[in-house]
mmCIF file of C-alpha atoms in Angstrom:
data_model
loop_
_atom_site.group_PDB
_atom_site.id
_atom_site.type_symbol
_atom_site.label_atom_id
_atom_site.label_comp_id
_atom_site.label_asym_id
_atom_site.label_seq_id
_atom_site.Cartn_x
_atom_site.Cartn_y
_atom_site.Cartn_z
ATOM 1 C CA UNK U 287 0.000 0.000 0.000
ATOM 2 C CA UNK U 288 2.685 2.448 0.976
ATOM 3 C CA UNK U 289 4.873 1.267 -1.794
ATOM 4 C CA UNK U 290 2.299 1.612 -4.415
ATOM 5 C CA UNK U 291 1.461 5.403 -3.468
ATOM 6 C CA UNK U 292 5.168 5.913 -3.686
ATOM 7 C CA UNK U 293 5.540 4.726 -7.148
ATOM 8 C CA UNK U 294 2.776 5.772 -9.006
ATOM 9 C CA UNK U 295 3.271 9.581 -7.142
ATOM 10 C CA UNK U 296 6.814 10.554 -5.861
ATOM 11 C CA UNK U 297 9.665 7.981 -5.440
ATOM 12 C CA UNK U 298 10.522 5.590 -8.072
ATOM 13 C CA UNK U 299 11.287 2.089 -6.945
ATOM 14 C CA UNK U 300 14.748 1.549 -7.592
ATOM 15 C CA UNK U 301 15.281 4.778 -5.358
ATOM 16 C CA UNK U 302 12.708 3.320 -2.242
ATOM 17 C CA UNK U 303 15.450 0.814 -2.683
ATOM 18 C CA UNK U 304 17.783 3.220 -0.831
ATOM 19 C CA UNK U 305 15.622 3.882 2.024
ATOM 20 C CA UNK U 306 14.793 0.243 2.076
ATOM 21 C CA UNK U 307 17.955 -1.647 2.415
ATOM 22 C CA UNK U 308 20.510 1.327 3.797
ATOM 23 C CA UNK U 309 18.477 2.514 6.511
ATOM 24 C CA UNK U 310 18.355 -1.037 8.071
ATOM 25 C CA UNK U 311 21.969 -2.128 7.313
ATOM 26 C CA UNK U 312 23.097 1.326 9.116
ATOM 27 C CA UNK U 313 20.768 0.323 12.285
ATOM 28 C CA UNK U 314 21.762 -3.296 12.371
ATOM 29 C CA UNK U 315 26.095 -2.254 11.376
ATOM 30 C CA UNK U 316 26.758 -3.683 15.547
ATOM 31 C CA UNK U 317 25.174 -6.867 14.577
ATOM 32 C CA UNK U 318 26.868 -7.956 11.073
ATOM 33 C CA UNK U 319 29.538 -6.273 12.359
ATOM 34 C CA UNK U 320 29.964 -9.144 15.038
ATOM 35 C CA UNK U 321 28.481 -12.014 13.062
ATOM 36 C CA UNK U 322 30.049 -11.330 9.909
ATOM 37 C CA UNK U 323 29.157 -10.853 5.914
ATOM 38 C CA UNK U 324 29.734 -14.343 5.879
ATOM 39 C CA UNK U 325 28.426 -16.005 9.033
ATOM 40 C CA UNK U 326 31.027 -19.234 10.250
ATOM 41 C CA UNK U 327 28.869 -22.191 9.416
ATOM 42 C CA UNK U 328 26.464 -21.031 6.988
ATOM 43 C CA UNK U 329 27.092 -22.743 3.374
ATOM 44 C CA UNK U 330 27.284 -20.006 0.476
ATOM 45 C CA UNK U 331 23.945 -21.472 -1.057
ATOM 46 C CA UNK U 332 21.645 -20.675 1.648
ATOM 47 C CA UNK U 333 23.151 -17.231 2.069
ATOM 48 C CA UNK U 334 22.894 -16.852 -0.930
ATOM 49 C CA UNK U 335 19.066 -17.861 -1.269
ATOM 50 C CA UNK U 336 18.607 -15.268 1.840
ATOM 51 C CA UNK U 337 20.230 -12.154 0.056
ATOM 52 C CA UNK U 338 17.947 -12.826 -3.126
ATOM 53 C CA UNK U 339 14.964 -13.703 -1.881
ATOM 54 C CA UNK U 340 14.580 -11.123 0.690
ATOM 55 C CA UNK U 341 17.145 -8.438 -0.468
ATOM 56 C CA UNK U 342 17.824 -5.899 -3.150
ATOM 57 C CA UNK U 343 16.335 -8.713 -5.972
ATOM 58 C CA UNK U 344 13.217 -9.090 -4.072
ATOM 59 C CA UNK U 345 13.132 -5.312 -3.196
ATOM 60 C CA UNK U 346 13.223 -4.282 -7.093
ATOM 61 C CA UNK U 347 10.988 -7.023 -8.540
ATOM 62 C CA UNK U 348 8.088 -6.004 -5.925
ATOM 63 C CA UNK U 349 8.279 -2.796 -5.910
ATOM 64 C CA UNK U 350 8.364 -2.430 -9.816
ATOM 65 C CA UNK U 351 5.610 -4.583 -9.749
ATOM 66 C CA UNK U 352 3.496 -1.687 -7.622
ATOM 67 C CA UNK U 353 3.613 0.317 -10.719
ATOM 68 C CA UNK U 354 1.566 -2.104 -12.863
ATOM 69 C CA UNK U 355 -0.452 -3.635 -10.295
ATOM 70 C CA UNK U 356 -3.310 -2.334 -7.674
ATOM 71 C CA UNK U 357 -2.439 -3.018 -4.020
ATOM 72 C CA UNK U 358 -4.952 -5.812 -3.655
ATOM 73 C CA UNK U 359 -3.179 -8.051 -6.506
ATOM 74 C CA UNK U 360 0.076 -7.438 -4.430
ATOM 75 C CA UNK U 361 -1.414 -8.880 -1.115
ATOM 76 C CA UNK U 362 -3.040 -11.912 -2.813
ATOM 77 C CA UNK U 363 -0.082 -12.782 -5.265
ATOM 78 C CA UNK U 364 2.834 -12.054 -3.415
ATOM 79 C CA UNK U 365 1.728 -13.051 -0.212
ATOM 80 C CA UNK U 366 -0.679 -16.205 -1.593
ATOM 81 C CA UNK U 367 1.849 -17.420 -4.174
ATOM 82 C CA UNK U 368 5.028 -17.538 -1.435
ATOM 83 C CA UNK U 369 3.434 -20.453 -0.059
ATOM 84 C CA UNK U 370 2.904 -22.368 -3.065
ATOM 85 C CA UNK U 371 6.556 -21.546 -4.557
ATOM 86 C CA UNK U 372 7.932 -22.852 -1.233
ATOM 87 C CA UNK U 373 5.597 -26.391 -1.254
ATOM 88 C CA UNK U 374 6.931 -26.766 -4.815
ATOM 89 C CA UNK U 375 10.953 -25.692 -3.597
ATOM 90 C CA UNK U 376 10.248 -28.491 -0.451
ATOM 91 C CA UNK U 377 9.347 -30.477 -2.326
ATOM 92 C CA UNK U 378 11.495 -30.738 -5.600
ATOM 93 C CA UNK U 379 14.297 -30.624 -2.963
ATOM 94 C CA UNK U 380 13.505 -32.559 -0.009
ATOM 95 C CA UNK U 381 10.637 -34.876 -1.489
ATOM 96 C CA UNK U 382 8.649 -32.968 1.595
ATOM 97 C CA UNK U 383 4.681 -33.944 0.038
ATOM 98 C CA UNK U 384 1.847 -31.234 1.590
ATOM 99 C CA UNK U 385 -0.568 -32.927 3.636
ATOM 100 C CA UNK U 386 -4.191 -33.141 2.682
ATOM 101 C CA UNK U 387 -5.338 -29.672 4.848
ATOM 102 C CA UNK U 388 -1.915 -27.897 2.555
ATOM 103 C CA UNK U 389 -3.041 -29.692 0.019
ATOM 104 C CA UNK U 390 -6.343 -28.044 0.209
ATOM 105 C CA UNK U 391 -4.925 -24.353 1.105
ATOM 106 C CA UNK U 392 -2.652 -24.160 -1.981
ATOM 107 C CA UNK U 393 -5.618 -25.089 -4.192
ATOM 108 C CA UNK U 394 -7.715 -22.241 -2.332
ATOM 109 C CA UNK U 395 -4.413 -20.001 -3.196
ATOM 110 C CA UNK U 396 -4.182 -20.803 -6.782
ATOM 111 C CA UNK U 397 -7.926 -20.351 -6.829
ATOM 112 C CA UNK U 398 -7.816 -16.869 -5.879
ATOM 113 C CA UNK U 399 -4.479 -15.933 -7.889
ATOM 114 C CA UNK U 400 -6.861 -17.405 -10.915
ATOM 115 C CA UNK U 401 -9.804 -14.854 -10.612
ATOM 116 C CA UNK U 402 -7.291 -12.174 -10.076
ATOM 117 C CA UNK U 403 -5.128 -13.445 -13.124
ATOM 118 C CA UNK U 404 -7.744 -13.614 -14.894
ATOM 119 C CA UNK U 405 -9.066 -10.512 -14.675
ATOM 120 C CA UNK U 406 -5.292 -8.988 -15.770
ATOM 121 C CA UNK U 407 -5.278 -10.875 -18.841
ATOM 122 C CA UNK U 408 -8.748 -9.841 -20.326
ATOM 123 C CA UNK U 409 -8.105 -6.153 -19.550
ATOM 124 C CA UNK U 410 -10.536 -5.418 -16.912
ATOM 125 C CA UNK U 411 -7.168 -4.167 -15.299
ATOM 126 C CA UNK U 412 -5.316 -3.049 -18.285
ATOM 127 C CA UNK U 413 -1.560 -3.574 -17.652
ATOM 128 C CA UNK U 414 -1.780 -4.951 -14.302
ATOM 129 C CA UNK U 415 -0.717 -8.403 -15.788
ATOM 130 C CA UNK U 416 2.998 -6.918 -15.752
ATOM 131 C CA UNK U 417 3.002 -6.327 -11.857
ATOM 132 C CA UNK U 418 1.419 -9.929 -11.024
ATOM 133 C CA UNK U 419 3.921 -11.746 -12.935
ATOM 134 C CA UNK U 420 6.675 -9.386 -11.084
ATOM 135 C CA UNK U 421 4.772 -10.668 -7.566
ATOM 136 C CA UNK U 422 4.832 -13.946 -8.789
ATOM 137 C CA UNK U 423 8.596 -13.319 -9.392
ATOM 138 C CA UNK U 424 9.189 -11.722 -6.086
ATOM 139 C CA UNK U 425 6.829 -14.623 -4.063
ATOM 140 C CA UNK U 426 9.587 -17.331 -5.255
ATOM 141 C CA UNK U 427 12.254 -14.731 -4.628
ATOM 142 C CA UNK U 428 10.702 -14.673 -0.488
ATOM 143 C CA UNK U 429 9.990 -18.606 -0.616
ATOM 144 C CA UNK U 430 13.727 -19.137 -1.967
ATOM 145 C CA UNK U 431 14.396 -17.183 1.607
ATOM 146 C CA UNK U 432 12.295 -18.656 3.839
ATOM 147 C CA UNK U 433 13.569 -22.194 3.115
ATOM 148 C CA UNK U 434 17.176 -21.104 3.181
ATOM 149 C CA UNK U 435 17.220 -18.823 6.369
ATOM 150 C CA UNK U 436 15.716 -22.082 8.146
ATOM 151 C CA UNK U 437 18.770 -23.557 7.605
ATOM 152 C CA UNK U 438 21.435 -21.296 8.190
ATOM 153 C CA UNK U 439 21.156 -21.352 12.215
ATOM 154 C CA UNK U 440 21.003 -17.343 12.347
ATOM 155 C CA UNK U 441 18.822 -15.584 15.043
ATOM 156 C CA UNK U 442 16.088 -13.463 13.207
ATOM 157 C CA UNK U 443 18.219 -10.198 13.853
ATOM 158 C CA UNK U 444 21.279 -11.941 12.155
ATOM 159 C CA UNK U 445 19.080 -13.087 9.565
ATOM 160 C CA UNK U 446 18.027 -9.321 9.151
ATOM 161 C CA UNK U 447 21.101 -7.307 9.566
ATOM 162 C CA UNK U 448 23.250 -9.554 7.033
ATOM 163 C CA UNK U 449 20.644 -9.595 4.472
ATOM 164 C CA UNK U 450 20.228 -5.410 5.350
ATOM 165 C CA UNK U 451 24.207 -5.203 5.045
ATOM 166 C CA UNK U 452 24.515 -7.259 1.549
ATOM 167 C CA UNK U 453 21.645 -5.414 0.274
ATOM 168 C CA UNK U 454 23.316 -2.480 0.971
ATOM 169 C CA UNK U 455 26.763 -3.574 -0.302
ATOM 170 C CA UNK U 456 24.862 -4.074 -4.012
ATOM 171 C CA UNK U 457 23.193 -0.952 -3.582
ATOM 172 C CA UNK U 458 26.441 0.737 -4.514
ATOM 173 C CA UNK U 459 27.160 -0.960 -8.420
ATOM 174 C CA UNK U 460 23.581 -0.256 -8.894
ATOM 175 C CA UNK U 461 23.299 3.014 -8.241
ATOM 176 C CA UNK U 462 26.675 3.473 -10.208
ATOM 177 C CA UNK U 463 24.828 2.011 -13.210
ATOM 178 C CA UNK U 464 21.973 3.891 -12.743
ATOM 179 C CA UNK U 465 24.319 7.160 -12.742
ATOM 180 C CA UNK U 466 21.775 9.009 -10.526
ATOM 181 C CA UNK U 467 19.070 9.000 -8.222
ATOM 182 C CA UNK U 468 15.923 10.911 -8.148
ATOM 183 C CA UNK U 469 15.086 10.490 -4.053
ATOM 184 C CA UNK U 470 16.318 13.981 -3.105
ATOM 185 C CA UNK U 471 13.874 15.261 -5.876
ATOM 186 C CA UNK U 472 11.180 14.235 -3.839
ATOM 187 C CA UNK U 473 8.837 15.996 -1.279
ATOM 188 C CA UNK U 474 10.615 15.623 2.026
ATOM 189 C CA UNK U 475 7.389 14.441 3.585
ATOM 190 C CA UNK U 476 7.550 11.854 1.192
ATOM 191 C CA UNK U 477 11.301 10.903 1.813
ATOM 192 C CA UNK U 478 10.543 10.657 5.739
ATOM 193 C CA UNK U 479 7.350 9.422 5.367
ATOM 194 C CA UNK U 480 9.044 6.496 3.387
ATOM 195 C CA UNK U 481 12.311 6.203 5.102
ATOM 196 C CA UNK U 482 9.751 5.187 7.968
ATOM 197 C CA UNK U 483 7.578 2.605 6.187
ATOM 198 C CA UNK U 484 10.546 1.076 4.182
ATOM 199 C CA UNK U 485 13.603 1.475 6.640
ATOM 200 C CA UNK U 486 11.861 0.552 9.741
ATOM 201 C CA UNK U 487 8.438 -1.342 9.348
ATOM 202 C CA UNK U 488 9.414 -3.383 6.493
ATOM 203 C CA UNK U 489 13.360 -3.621 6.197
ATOM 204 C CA UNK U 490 13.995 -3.223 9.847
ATOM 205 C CA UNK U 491 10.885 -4.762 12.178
ATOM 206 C CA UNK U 492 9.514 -7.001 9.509
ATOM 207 C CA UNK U 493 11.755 -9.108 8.210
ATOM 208 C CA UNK U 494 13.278 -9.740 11.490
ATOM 209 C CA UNK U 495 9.835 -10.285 12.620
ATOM 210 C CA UNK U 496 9.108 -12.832 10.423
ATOM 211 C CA UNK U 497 13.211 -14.217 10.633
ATOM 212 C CA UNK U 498 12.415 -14.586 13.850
ATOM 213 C CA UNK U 499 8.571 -16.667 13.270
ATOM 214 C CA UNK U 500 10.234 -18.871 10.984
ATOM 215 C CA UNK U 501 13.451 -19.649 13.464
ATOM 216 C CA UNK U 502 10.747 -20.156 16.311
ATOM 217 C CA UNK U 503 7.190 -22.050 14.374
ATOM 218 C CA UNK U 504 8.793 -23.223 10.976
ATOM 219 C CA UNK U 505 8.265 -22.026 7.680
ATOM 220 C CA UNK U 506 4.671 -23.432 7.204
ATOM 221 C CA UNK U 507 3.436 -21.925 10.350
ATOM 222 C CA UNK U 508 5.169 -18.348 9.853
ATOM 223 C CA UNK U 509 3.677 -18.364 6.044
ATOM 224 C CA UNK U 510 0.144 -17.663 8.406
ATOM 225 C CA UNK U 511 1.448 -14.012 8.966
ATOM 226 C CA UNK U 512 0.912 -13.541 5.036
ATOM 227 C CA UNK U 513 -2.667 -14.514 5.684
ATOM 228 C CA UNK U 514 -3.423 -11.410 6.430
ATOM 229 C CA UNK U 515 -1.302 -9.295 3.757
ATOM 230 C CA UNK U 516 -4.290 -9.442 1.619
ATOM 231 C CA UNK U 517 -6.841 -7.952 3.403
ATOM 232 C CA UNK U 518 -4.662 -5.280 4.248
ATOM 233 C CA UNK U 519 -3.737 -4.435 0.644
ATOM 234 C CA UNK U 520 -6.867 -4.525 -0.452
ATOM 235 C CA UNK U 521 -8.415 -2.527 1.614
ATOM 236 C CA UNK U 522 -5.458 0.215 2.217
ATOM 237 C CA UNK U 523 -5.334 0.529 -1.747
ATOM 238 C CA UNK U 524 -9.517 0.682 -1.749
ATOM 239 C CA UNK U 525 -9.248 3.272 1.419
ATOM 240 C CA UNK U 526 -5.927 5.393 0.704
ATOM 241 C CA UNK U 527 -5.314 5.193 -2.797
ATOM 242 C CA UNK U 528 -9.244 5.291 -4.053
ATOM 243 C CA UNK U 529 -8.619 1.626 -6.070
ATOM 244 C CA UNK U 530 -12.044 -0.036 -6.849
ATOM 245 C CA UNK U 531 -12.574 -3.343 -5.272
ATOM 246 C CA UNK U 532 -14.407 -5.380 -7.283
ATOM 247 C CA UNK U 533 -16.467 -8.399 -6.848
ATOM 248 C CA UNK U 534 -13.370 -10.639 -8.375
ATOM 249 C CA UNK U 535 -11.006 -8.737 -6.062
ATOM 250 C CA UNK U 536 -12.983 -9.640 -2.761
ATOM 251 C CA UNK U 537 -13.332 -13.036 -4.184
ATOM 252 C CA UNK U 538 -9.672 -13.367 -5.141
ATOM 253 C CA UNK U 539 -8.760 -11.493 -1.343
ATOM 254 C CA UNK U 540 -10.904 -14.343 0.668
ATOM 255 C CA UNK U 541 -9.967 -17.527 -1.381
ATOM 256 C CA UNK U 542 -6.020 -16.255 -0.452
ATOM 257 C CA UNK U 543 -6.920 -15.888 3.595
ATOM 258 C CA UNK U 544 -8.576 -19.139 3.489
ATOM 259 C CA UNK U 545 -5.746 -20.986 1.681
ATOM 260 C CA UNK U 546 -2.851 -19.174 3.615
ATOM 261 C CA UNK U 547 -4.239 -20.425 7.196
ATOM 262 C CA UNK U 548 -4.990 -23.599 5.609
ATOM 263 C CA UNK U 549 -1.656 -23.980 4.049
ATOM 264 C CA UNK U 550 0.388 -23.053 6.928
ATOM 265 C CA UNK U 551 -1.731 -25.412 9.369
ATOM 266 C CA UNK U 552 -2.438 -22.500 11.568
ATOM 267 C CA UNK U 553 -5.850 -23.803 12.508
ATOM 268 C CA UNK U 554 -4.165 -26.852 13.913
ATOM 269 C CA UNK U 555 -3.097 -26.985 17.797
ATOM 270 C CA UNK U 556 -0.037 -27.883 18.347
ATOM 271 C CA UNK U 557 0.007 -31.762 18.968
ATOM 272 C CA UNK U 558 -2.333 -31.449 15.898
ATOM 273 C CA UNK U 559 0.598 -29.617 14.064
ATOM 274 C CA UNK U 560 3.136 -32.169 15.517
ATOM 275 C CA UNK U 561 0.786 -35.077 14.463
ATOM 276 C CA UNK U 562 0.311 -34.059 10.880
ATOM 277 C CA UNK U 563 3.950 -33.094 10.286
ATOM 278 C CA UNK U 564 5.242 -36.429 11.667
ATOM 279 C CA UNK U 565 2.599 -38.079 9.306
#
């Protein structure tokens, strides 16, 4: 929501970037200062899969996908789609097979991506089908890190500050490609407004937030915090940015809560959880 009225209005997405990933890495220097740009113990490929999947990579893909897409197709691609990517990922990998209740929440995920997909694709959102294939892009980027920061052994503010500090690292060849940046151009309102939402709710609190859910509960059960990314989108673009919500987009916004909390088992209790794993 606050990414999309930054990029269709003042700050382009390569320069949120900035705020993003800088902000963080400067907060979080005492951390992989200590632990180290490359943690002892943690093989190159799942570092690797963290820096990509929730780093600069992610960061451009989803954001450039704001400026096709409304709000609401964010929340229910991006946030529906991660779990799916990651069922496929666990399963091409580790031969891990859903259970019948994941089973059951993927389909209600693809269901919803469908109608919204749909929709795209015959024009009834003219363009938008650019920014869901970017979210679909961006939800294997964030499923590529949630498998791979399960198995590094890093604490969620580890997890956060090296991805923050690598991020930052490629920030510099980019922005020496780009040969400029337009931030500074912007309203300062905007630019604080943003370094807020981007530096410290999403690059700073969130992903150690949810580092720290999938360290704790697993990646299945910390997936359940995306449950509610749709509604939110939706109705912040509907209630901030004026975007219609149609009878597809409610559709699409409920089949992707359903499936999420199915997917992730976060109906289940724990020995439930525990029962249906170990089956």
């Amino acid at each position: 929501m606050a990414t999309r009225h930054s990029t269709i209005t003042t700050i382009a997405p390569a320069d949120l970037t900035i705020l993003r990933y800088a902000i963080p890495a400067i907060v979080l220097a005492p951390v992989w200062l200590r632990v180290g740009l490359l943690p002892r113990g943690v093989p190159l490929r799942w570092l690797l899969g963290m820096i990509l999947g929730a780093g600069l990579p992610f960061g451009l893909v989803a954001m450039t996908g704001t400026r096709f897409a409304p709000s609401a197709h964010m929340g229910v691609f991006m946030a529906g789609a991660s779990p799916l990517f990651a069922t496929g990922f666990a399963w091409m990998l580790w031969k891990d097979r859903p259970d019948r209740s994941r089973a059951w929440g993927l389909a209600f995920l693809a269901a919803g991506m469908a109608v919204l997909g749909a929709g795209s694709f015959r024009g009834i959102d003219a363009g938008a089908w650019r920014g869901d294939l970017l979210f679909l892009l961006a939800a294997a980027l964030w499923a590529g890190f949630t498998l791979s920061f399960r198995r590094t052994g890093l604490s969620g503010w580890q997890g956060a500050a090296v991805v923050n500090a690598w991020s930052a690292i490629l920030l510099i060849p980019w922005l020496l490609w780009r040969g400029e940046t337009g931030l500074f151009d912007a309203p300062v309102r905007d630019i604080l407004w943003q370094a807020l939402m981007q530096g410290v709710i999403a690059g700073l609190l969130g992903l150690w937030v949810f580092s720290a859910a999938v360290s704790r509960l697993g990646a299945p059960q910390a997936s359940a915090f995306g449950g509610l990314a749709p509604v939110f989108s939706a109705w912040g673009g509907w209630w901030w940015l004026s975007e219609p919500l149609t009878g597809p987009d409610l559709m699409a916004v409920t089949s992707a809560v359903v499936g999420v909390t199915l997917a992730s088992g976060a109906w289940l209790t724990r020995d439930a959880w525990a029962k249906s794993t170990a089956g």
